[in-house]
Amino acid sequence: QVQLVESGGGLVQAGGSLRLSCTASGRTLSTSHMGWFRQAPGKEREFVAQVNWSGGGTSYADSVKGRFTISRDSGQSIINLEMNSLKPEDTAVYYCAAAVRGFYKDWGQGTQVTVSS
């Protein structure tokens, strides 16, 4: 099992920026991907971005392409999500997750991001 702890959420005005971080510990050797998901009130959890744990390749939801950047700290079990040009519709609880063979099975507790208009 992988333990995940998110940090960096908060309140920001539309057009602003925030940086989320996620620290992984435990059984990380089997991790294939790490990613960010989000869940807004009354909506289902949705994919935001992910990074391949070994190769570093990334992918993004269309709604955040060009505004969000996911990265992994070199040599560290830490991923970051740089969020720019934030919109009110980006308001959600953001979750860090770890995948084995592409299947997400371990989740963090979530961090709130609120974007005011």
PDB file of N, CA and C in Angstrom, residues 18-87:
ATOM      1  N   LEU A  18      -1.948  28.301  -8.049  1.00  0.00           N
ATOM      2  CA  LEU A  18      -1.691  27.517  -6.846  1.00  0.00           C
ATOM      3  C   LEU A  18      -0.806  26.336  -7.228  1.00  0.00           C
ATOM      4  N   ARG A  19      -0.074  25.838  -6.247  1.00  0.00           N
ATOM      5  CA  ARG A  19       0.762  24.662  -6.459  1.00  0.00           C
ATOM      6  C   ARG A  19       0.402  23.617  -5.413  1.00  0.00           C
ATOM      7  N   LEU A  20       0.025  22.446  -5.884  1.00  0.00           N
ATOM      8  CA  LEU A  20      -0.265  21.326  -5.005  1.00  0.00           C
ATOM      9  C   LEU A  20       0.915  20.362  -5.015  1.00  0.00           C
ATOM     10  N   SER A  21       1.164  19.749  -3.863  1.00  0.00           N
ATOM     11  CA  SER A  21       2.209  18.733  -3.771  1.00  0.00           C
ATOM     12  C   SER A  21       1.641  17.484  -3.126  1.00  0.00           C
ATOM     13  N   CYS A  22       2.239  16.351  -3.462  1.00  0.00           N
ATOM     14  CA  CYS A  22       1.812  15.075  -2.905  1.00  0.00           C
ATOM     15  C   CYS A  22       3.059  14.258  -2.606  1.00  0.00           C
ATOM     16  N   THR A  23       3.186  13.824  -1.364  1.00  0.00           N
ATOM     17  CA  THR A  23       4.323  13.006  -0.952  1.00  0.00           C
ATOM     18  C   THR A  23       3.864  11.565  -0.776  1.00  0.00           C
ATOM     19  N   ALA A  24       4.561  10.651  -1.443  1.00  0.00           N
ATOM     20  CA  ALA A  24       4.224   9.229  -1.377  1.00  0.00           C
ATOM     21  C   ALA A  24       5.214   8.490  -0.485  1.00  0.00           C
ATOM     22  N   SER A  25       4.702   7.521   0.262  1.00  0.00           N
ATOM     23  CA  SER A  25       5.558   6.669   1.083  1.00  0.00           C
ATOM     24  C   SER A  25       4.959   5.274   1.112  1.00  0.00           C
ATOM     25  N   GLY A  26       5.741   4.329   1.593  1.00  0.00           N
ATOM     26  CA  GLY A  26       5.275   2.946   1.627  1.00  0.00           C
ATOM     27  C   GLY A  26       5.742   2.181   0.407  1.00  0.00           C
ATOM     28  N   ARG A  27       4.886   1.307  -0.113  1.00  0.00           N
ATOM     29  CA  ARG A  27       5.250   0.409  -1.210  1.00  0.00           C
ATOM     30  C   ARG A  27       5.155   1.115  -2.565  1.00  0.00           C
ATOM     31  N   THR A  28       6.114   1.990  -2.843  1.00  0.00           N
ATOM     32  CA  THR A  28       6.080   2.767  -4.082  1.00  0.00           C
ATOM     33  C   THR A  28       6.769   2.068  -5.246  1.00  0.00           C
ATOM     34  N   LEU A  29       7.471   0.958  -5.003  1.00  0.00           N
ATOM     35  CA  LEU A  29       8.221   0.308  -6.073  1.00  0.00           C
ATOM     36  C   LEU A  29       7.327  -0.217  -7.181  1.00  0.00           C
ATOM     37  N   SER A  30       6.070  -0.565  -6.849  1.00  0.00           N
ATOM     38  CA  SER A  30       5.149  -1.110  -7.854  1.00  0.00           C
ATOM     39  C   SER A  30       4.342  -0.022  -8.554  1.00  0.00           C
ATOM     40  N   THR A  31       4.596   1.228  -8.205  1.00  0.00           N
ATOM     41  CA  THR A  31       3.795   2.326  -8.767  1.00  0.00           C
ATOM     42  C   THR A  31       4.111   2.507 -10.246  1.00  0.00           C
ATOM     43  N   SER A  32       3.073   2.561 -11.070  1.00  0.00           N
ATOM     44  CA  SER A  32       3.257   2.791 -12.500  1.00  0.00           C
ATOM     45  C   SER A  32       2.979   4.254 -12.867  1.00  0.00           C
ATOM     46  N   HIS A  33       1.994   4.838 -12.192  1.00  0.00           N
ATOM     47  CA  HIS A  33       1.621   6.224 -12.449  1.00  0.00           C
ATOM     48  C   HIS A  33       1.224   6.879 -11.133  1.00  0.00           C
ATOM     49  N   MET A  34       1.349   8.188 -11.096  1.00  0.00           N
ATOM     50  CA  MET A  34       0.728   8.974 -10.039  1.00  0.00           C
ATOM     51  C   MET A  34      -0.039  10.097 -10.703  1.00  0.00           C
ATOM     52  N   GLY A  35      -1.145  10.444 -10.084  1.00  0.00           N
ATOM     53  CA  GLY A  35      -1.987  11.433 -10.742  1.00  0.00           C
ATOM     54  C   GLY A  35      -2.777  12.279  -9.771  1.00  0.00           C
ATOM     55  N   TRP A  36      -3.467  13.243 -10.342  1.00  0.00           N
ATOM     56  CA  TRP A  36      -4.375  14.115  -9.603  1.00  0.00           C
ATOM     57  C   TRP A  36      -5.783  13.958 -10.171  1.00  0.00           C
ATOM     58  N   PHE A  37      -6.716  13.884  -9.259  1.00  0.00           N
ATOM     59  CA  PHE A  37      -8.131  13.859  -9.597  1.00  0.00           C
ATOM     60  C   PHE A  37      -8.806  14.960  -8.795  1.00  0.00           C
ATOM     61  N   ARG A  38     -10.024  15.314  -9.174  1.00  0.00           N
ATOM     62  CA  ARG A  38     -10.751  16.320  -8.399  1.00  0.00           C
ATOM     63  C   ARG A  38     -12.231  15.995  -8.371  1.00  0.00           C
ATOM     64  N   GLN A  39     -12.876  16.484  -7.320  1.00  0.00           N
ATOM     65  CA  GLN A  39     -14.316  16.279  -7.178  1.00  0.00           C
ATOM     66  C   GLN A  39     -14.950  17.565  -6.685  1.00  0.00           C
ATOM     67  N   ALA A  40     -15.829  18.115  -7.513  1.00  0.00           N
ATOM     68  CA  ALA A  40     -16.577  19.317  -7.166  1.00  0.00           C
ATOM     69  C   ALA A  40     -17.883  18.915  -6.493  1.00  0.00           C
ATOM     70  N   PRO A  41     -18.474  19.822  -5.707  1.00  0.00           N
ATOM     71  CA  PRO A  41     -19.728  19.492  -5.021  1.00  0.00           C
ATOM     72  C   PRO A  41     -20.807  19.031  -5.998  1.00  0.00           C
ATOM     73  N   GLY A  42     -21.418  17.904  -5.708  1.00  0.00           N
ATOM     74  CA  GLY A  42     -22.489  17.393  -6.548  1.00  0.00           C
ATOM     75  C   GLY A  42     -22.047  16.724  -7.831  1.00  0.00           C
ATOM     76  N   LYS A  43     -20.738  16.583  -8.013  1.00  0.00           N
ATOM     77  CA  LYS A  43     -20.229  15.974  -9.248  1.00  0.00           C
ATOM     78  C   LYS A  43     -19.383  14.750  -8.909  1.00  0.00           C
ATOM     79  N   GLU A  44     -19.155  13.928  -9.940  1.00  0.00           N
ATOM     80  CA  GLU A  44     -18.315  12.755  -9.752  1.00  0.00           C
ATOM     81  C   GLU A  44     -16.836  13.155  -9.793  1.00  0.00           C
ATOM     82  N   ARG A  45     -16.012  12.308  -9.201  1.00  0.00           N
ATOM     83  CA  ARG A  45     -14.576  12.538  -9.254  1.00  0.00           C
ATOM     84  C   ARG A  45     -14.102  12.424 -10.697  1.00  0.00           C
ATOM     85  N   GLU A  46     -13.213  13.333 -11.117  1.00  0.00           N
ATOM     86  CA  GLU A  46     -12.727  13.314 -12.492  1.00  0.00           C
ATOM     87  C   GLU A  46     -11.208  13.390 -12.540  1.00  0.00           C
ATOM     88  N   PHE A  47     -10.673  12.832 -13.607  1.00  0.00           N
ATOM     89  CA  PHE A  47      -9.235  12.844 -13.846  1.00  0.00           C
ATOM     90  C   PHE A  47      -8.774  14.252 -14.185  1.00  0.00           C
ATOM     91  N   VAL A  48      -7.599  14.630 -13.658  1.00  0.00           N
ATOM     92  CA  VAL A  48      -7.009  15.930 -13.963  1.00  0.00           C
ATOM     93  C   VAL A  48      -5.703  15.757 -14.753  1.00  0.00           C
ATOM     94  N   ALA A  49      -4.767  15.001 -14.188  1.00  0.00           N
ATOM     95  CA  ALA A  49      -3.458  14.833 -14.830  1.00  0.00           C
ATOM     96  C   ALA A  49      -2.758  13.633 -14.216  1.00  0.00           C
ATOM     97  N   GLN A  50      -1.801  13.062 -14.975  1.00  0.00           N
ATOM     98  CA  GLN A  50      -1.008  11.975 -14.427  1.00  0.00           C
ATOM     99  C   GLN A  50       0.397  11.991 -15.013  1.00  0.00           C
ATOM    100  N   VAL A  51       1.312  11.359 -14.303  1.00  0.00           N
ATOM    101  CA  VAL A  51       2.697  11.240 -14.742  1.00  0.00           C
ATOM    102  C   VAL A  51       3.110   9.785 -14.615  1.00  0.00           C
ATOM    103  N   ASN A  52       3.795   9.303 -15.655  1.00  0.00           N
ATOM    104  CA  ASN A  52       4.346   7.948 -15.630  1.00  0.00           C
ATOM    105  C   ASN A  52       5.512   7.920 -14.648  1.00  0.00           C
ATOM    106  N   TRP A  53       5.466   6.989 -13.707  1.00  0.00           N
ATOM    107  CA  TRP A  53       6.420   7.021 -12.604  1.00  0.00           C
ATOM    108  C   TRP A  53       7.848   6.754 -13.058  1.00  0.00           C
ATOM    109  N   SER A  54       8.045   5.941 -14.088  1.00  0.00           N
ATOM    110  CA  SER A  54       9.401   5.632 -14.528  1.00  0.00           C
ATOM    111  C   SER A  54       9.828   6.477 -15.727  1.00  0.00           C
ATOM    112  N   GLY A  55       8.942   6.640 -16.702  1.00  0.00           N
ATOM    113  CA  GLY A  55       9.334   7.343 -17.920  1.00  0.00           C
ATOM    114  C   GLY A  55       9.098   8.829 -17.900  1.00  0.00           C
ATOM    115  N   GLY A  56       8.230   9.285 -16.983  1.00  0.00           N
ATOM    116  CA  GLY A  56       7.996  10.714 -16.877  1.00  0.00           C
ATOM    117  C   GLY A  56       6.975  11.278 -17.846  1.00  0.00           C
ATOM    118  N   GLY A  57       6.390  10.443 -18.714  1.00  0.00           N
ATOM    119  CA  GLY A  57       5.371  10.948 -19.621  1.00  0.00           C
ATOM    120  C   GLY A  57       4.151  11.447 -18.869  1.00  0.00           C
ATOM    121  N   THR A  58       3.504  12.465 -19.426  1.00  0.00           N
ATOM    122  CA  THR A  58       2.364  13.073 -18.744  1.00  0.00           C
ATOM    123  C   THR A  58       1.132  13.091 -19.644  1.00  0.00           C
ATOM    124  N   SER A  59      -0.031  13.170 -19.011  1.00  0.00           N
ATOM    125  CA  SER A  59      -1.271  13.371 -19.752  1.00  0.00           C
ATOM    126  C   SER A  59      -2.199  14.226 -18.912  1.00  0.00           C
ATOM    127  N   TYR A  60      -3.126  14.931 -19.602  1.00  0.00           N
ATOM    128  CA  TYR A  60      -3.992  15.896 -18.942  1.00  0.00           C
ATOM    129  C   TYR A  60      -5.426  15.788 -19.446  1.00  0.00           C
ATOM    130  N   ALA A  61      -6.346  16.180 -18.590  1.00  0.00           N
ATOM    131  CA  ALA A  61      -7.724  16.357 -19.034  1.00  0.00           C
ATOM    132  C   ALA A  61      -7.776  17.572 -19.957  1.00  0.00           C
ATOM    133  N   ASP A  62      -8.664  17.543 -20.934  1.00  0.00           N
ATOM    134  CA  ASP A  62      -8.763  18.659 -21.872  1.00  0.00           C
ATOM    135  C   ASP A  62      -9.052  19.975 -21.157  1.00  0.00           C
ATOM    136  N   SER A  63      -9.791  19.910 -20.070  1.00  0.00           N
ATOM    137  CA  SER A  63     -10.208  21.125 -19.375  1.00  0.00           C
ATOM    138  C   SER A  63      -9.051  21.858 -18.703  1.00  0.00           C
ATOM    139  N   VAL A  64      -7.911  21.194 -18.524  1.00  0.00           N
ATOM    140  CA  VAL A  64      -6.787  21.837 -17.835  1.00  0.00           C
ATOM    141  C   VAL A  64      -5.544  21.962 -18.702  1.00  0.00           C
ATOM    142  N   LYS A  65      -5.576  21.408 -19.915  1.00  0.00           N
ATOM    143  CA  LYS A  65      -4.410  21.475 -20.802  1.00  0.00           C
ATOM    144  C   LYS A  65      -4.001  22.916 -21.037  1.00  0.00           C
ATOM    145  N   GLY A  66      -2.699  23.159 -20.943  1.00  0.00           N
ATOM    146  CA  GLY A  66      -2.175  24.494 -21.166  1.00  0.00           C
ATOM    147  C   GLY A  66      -2.210  25.377 -19.929  1.00  0.00           C
ATOM    148  N   ARG A  67      -2.915  24.946 -18.878  1.00  0.00           N
ATOM    149  CA  ARG A  67      -2.995  25.733 -17.638  1.00  0.00           C
ATOM    150  C   ARG A  67      -2.332  25.017 -16.461  1.00  0.00           C
ATOM    151  N   PHE A  68      -2.443  23.689 -16.425  1.00  0.00           N
ATOM    152  CA  PHE A  68      -1.887  22.898 -15.325  1.00  0.00           C
ATOM    153  C   PHE A  68      -0.665  22.129 -15.814  1.00  0.00           C
ATOM    154  N   THR A  69       0.295  21.949 -14.913  1.00  0.00           N
ATOM    155  CA  THR A  69       1.481  21.159 -15.218  1.00  0.00           C
ATOM    156  C   THR A  69       1.762  20.213 -14.068  1.00  0.00           C
ATOM    157  N   ILE A  70       1.863  18.920 -14.386  1.00  0.00           N
ATOM    158  CA  ILE A  70       2.212  17.917 -13.378  1.00  0.00           C
ATOM    159  C   ILE A  70       3.688  17.584 -13.529  1.00  0.00           C
ATOM    160  N   SER A  71       4.355  17.373 -12.402  1.00  0.00           N
ATOM    161  CA  SER A  71       5.771  17.045 -12.436  1.00  0.00           C
ATOM    162  C   SER A  71       6.125  16.172 -11.252  1.00  0.00           C
ATOM    163  N   ARG A  72       7.283  15.514 -11.388  1.00  0.00           N
ATOM    164  CA  ARG A  72       7.789  14.695 -10.296  1.00  0.00           C
ATOM    165  C   ARG A  72       9.132  15.259  -9.875  1.00  0.00           C
ATOM    166  N   ASP A  73       9.325  15.430  -8.583  1.00  0.00           N
ATOM    167  CA  ASP A  73      10.614  15.891  -8.090  1.00  0.00           C
ATOM    168  C   ASP A  73      11.654  14.795  -8.354  1.00  0.00           C
ATOM    169  N   SER A  74      12.770  15.173  -8.947  1.00  0.00           N
ATOM    170  CA  SER A  74      13.806  14.214  -9.319  1.00  0.00           C
ATOM    171  C   SER A  74      14.310  13.448  -8.103  1.00  0.00           C
ATOM    172  N   GLY A  75      14.223  12.122  -8.182  1.00  0.00           N
ATOM    173  CA  GLY A  75      14.743  11.290  -7.108  1.00  0.00           C
ATOM    174  C   GLY A  75      13.890  11.255  -5.859  1.00  0.00           C
ATOM    175  N   GLN A  76      12.748  11.939  -5.913  1.00  0.00           N
ATOM    176  CA  GLN A  76      11.877  11.995  -4.738  1.00  0.00           C
ATOM    177  C   GLN A  76      10.523  11.380  -5.066  1.00  0.00           C
ATOM    178  N   SER A  77       9.861  10.881  -4.046  1.00  0.00           N
ATOM    179  CA  SER A  77       8.508  10.360  -4.233  1.00  0.00           C
ATOM    180  C   SER A  77       7.495  11.474  -4.000  1.00  0.00           C
ATOM    181  N   ILE A  78       7.669  12.543  -4.773  1.00  0.00           N
ATOM    182  CA  ILE A  78       6.821  13.724  -4.646  1.00  0.00           C
ATOM    183  C   ILE A  78       6.364  14.134  -6.039  1.00  0.00           C
ATOM    184  N   ILE A  79       5.072  14.393  -6.174  1.00  0.00           N
ATOM    185  CA  ILE A  79       4.594  14.984  -7.407  1.00  0.00           C
ATOM    186  C   ILE A  79       3.959  16.333  -7.094  1.00  0.00           C
ATOM    187  N   ASN A  80       3.985  17.190  -8.086  1.00  0.00           N
ATOM    188  CA  ASN A  80       3.443  18.534  -7.936  1.00  0.00           C
ATOM    189  C   ASN A  80       2.432  18.806  -9.046  1.00  0.00           C
ATOM    190  N   LEU A  81       1.508  19.682  -8.766  1.00  0.00           N
ATOM    191  CA  LEU A  81       0.570  20.150  -9.775  1.00  0.00           C
ATOM    192  C   LEU A  81       0.580  21.667  -9.737  1.00  0.00           C
ATOM    193  N   GLU A  82       1.178  22.254 -10.752  1.00  0.00           N
ATOM    194  CA  GLU A  82       1.211  23.709 -10.884  1.00  0.00           C
ATOM    195  C   GLU A  82      -0.045  24.125 -11.634  1.00  0.00           C
ATOM    196  N   MET A  83      -0.872  24.950 -10.997  1.00  0.00           N
ATOM    197  CA  MET A  83      -2.149  25.351 -11.586  1.00  0.00           C
ATOM    198  C   MET A  83      -2.137  26.855 -11.841  1.00  0.00           C
ATOM    199  N   ASN A  84      -2.243  27.239 -13.092  1.00  0.00           N
ATOM    200  CA  ASN A  84      -2.239  28.645 -13.493  1.00  0.00           C
ATOM    201  C   ASN A  84      -3.568  29.005 -14.157  1.00  0.00           C
ATOM    202  N   SER A  85      -3.806  30.295 -14.261  1.00  0.00           N
ATOM    203  CA  SER A  85      -5.035  30.801 -14.902  1.00  0.00           C
ATOM    204  C   SER A  85      -6.265  30.082 -14.353  1.00  0.00           C
ATOM    205  N   LEU A  86      -6.335  30.001 -13.048  1.00  0.00           N
ATOM    206  CA  LEU A  86      -7.415  29.254 -12.407  1.00  0.00           C
ATOM    207  C   LEU A  86      -8.772  29.910 -12.667  1.00  0.00           C
ATOM    208  N   LYS A  87      -9.774  29.051 -12.792  1.00  0.00           N
ATOM    209  CA  LYS A  87     -11.144  29.483 -13.054  1.00  0.00           C
ATOM    210  C   LYS A  87     -12.044  29.020 -11.906  1.00  0.00           C
TER     211      LYS A  87
END
